[in-house]
Coordinates of C-alpha atoms in Angstrom, one line a residue:
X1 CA 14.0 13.0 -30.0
X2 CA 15.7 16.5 -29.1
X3 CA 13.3 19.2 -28.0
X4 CA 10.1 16.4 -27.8
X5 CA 9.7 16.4 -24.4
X6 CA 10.4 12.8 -24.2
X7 CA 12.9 11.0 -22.1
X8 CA 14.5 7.7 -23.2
X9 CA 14.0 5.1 -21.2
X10 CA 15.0 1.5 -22.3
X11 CA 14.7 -0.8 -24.9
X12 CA 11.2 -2.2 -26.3
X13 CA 13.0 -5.8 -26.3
X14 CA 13.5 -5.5 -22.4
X15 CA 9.3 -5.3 -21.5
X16 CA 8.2 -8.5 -21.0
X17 CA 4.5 -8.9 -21.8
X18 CA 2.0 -8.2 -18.9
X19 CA 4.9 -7.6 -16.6
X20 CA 4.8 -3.9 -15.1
X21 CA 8.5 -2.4 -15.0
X22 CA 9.9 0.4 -12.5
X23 CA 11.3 3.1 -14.0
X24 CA 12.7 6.7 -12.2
X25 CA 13.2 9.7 -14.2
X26 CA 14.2 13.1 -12.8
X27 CA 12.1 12.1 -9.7
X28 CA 9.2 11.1 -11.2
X29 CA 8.4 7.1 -10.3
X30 CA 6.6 5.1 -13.0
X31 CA 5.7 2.3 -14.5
X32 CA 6.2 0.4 -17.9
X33 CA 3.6 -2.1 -19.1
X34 CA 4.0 -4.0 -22.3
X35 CA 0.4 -5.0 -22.2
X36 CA -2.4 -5.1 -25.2
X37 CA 0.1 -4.8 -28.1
X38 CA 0.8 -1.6 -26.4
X39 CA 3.4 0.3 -24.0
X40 CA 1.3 2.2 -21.1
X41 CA 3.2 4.3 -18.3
X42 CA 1.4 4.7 -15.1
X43 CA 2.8 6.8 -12.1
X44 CA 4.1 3.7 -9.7
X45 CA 2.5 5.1 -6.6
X46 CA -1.1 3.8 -5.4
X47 CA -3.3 7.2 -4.7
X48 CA -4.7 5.4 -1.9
X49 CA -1.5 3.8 -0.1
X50 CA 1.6 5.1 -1.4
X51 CA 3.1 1.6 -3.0
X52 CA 4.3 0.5 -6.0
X53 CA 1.6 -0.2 -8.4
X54 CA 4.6 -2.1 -10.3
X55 CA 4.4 -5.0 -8.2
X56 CA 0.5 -5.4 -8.7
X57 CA -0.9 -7.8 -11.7
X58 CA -1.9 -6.6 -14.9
X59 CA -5.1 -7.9 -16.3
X60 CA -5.6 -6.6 -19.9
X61 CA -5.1 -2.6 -19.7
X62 CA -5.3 -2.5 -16.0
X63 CA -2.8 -2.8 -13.2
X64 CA -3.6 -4.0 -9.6
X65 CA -2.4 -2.2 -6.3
X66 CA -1.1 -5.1 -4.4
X67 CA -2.6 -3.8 -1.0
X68 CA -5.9 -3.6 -1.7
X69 CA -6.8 -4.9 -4.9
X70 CA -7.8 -1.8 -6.1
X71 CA -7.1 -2.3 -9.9
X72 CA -6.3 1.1 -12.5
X73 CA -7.0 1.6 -15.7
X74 CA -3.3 1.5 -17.5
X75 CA -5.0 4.2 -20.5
X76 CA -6.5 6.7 -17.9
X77 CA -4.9 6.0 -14.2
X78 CA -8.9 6.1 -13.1
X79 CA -9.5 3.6 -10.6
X80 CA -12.0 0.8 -11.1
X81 CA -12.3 -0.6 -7.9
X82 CA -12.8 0.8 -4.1
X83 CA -11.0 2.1 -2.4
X84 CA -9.2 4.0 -4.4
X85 CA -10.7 7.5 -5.3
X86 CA -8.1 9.5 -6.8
X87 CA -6.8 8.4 -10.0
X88 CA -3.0 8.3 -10.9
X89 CA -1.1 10.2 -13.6
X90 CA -0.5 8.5 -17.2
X91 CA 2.5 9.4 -19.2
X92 CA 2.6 9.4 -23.4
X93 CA 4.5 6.8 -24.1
X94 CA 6.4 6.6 -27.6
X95 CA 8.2 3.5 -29.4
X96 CA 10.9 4.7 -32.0
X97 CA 14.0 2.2 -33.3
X98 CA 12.9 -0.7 -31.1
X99 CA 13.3 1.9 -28.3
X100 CA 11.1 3.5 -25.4
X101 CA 10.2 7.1 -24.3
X102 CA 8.2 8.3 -21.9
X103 CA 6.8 12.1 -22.1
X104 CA 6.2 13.3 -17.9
X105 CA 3.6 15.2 -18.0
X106 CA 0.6 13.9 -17.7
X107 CA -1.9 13.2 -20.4
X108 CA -4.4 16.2 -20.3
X109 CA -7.9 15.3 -19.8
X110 CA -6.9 12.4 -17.8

């Protein structure tokens, strides 16, 4: 995908279903969910707490922060629960030859 704007990131066969997956790309820590017959990328830091929304549970198309419970919306990064405020950045996310790239910039309007 030269001049795309996305990065590689790993093979489609290594996302296990409803299992959020840590990822780091030129600084930029996020998330992998195989969840919905979809891939989401999430940024893996909580806006509330600062921890990795990658070892939360996923529930359909959202993703809970372990801490709190606070759960966020795997499409959007808009939280659904209190405490959390501040939603988190999204990422495109694209499947090409059974493989997985992530855009980071975040999705506009999001």
């Amino acid at each position: 995908m030269p001049n795309s704007g996305y990065t590689y990131v790993c093979p489609f066969d290594e996302l296990e279903d409803g299992v959020p997956r840590r990822f780091e790309v030129d600084g930029v820590p996020f998330a992998l969910v195989h969840a919905e017959e979809e891939v989401f990328a999430i940024r893996d830091v909580c806006s509330h707490s600062a921890v990795a929304l990658s070892e939360g549970e996923v529930d359909g198309c959202t993703i809970e922060c372990w801490l709190h419970a606070s759960r966020f919306d795997l499409r959007t990064g808009k939280p659904l629960d209190p405490p959390v405020r501040i939603a988190v950045p999204v990422y495109p996310v694209r499947i090409e030859d059974a493989a997985v790239y992530v855009r980071l910039v975040p999705e506009s309007g999001r």
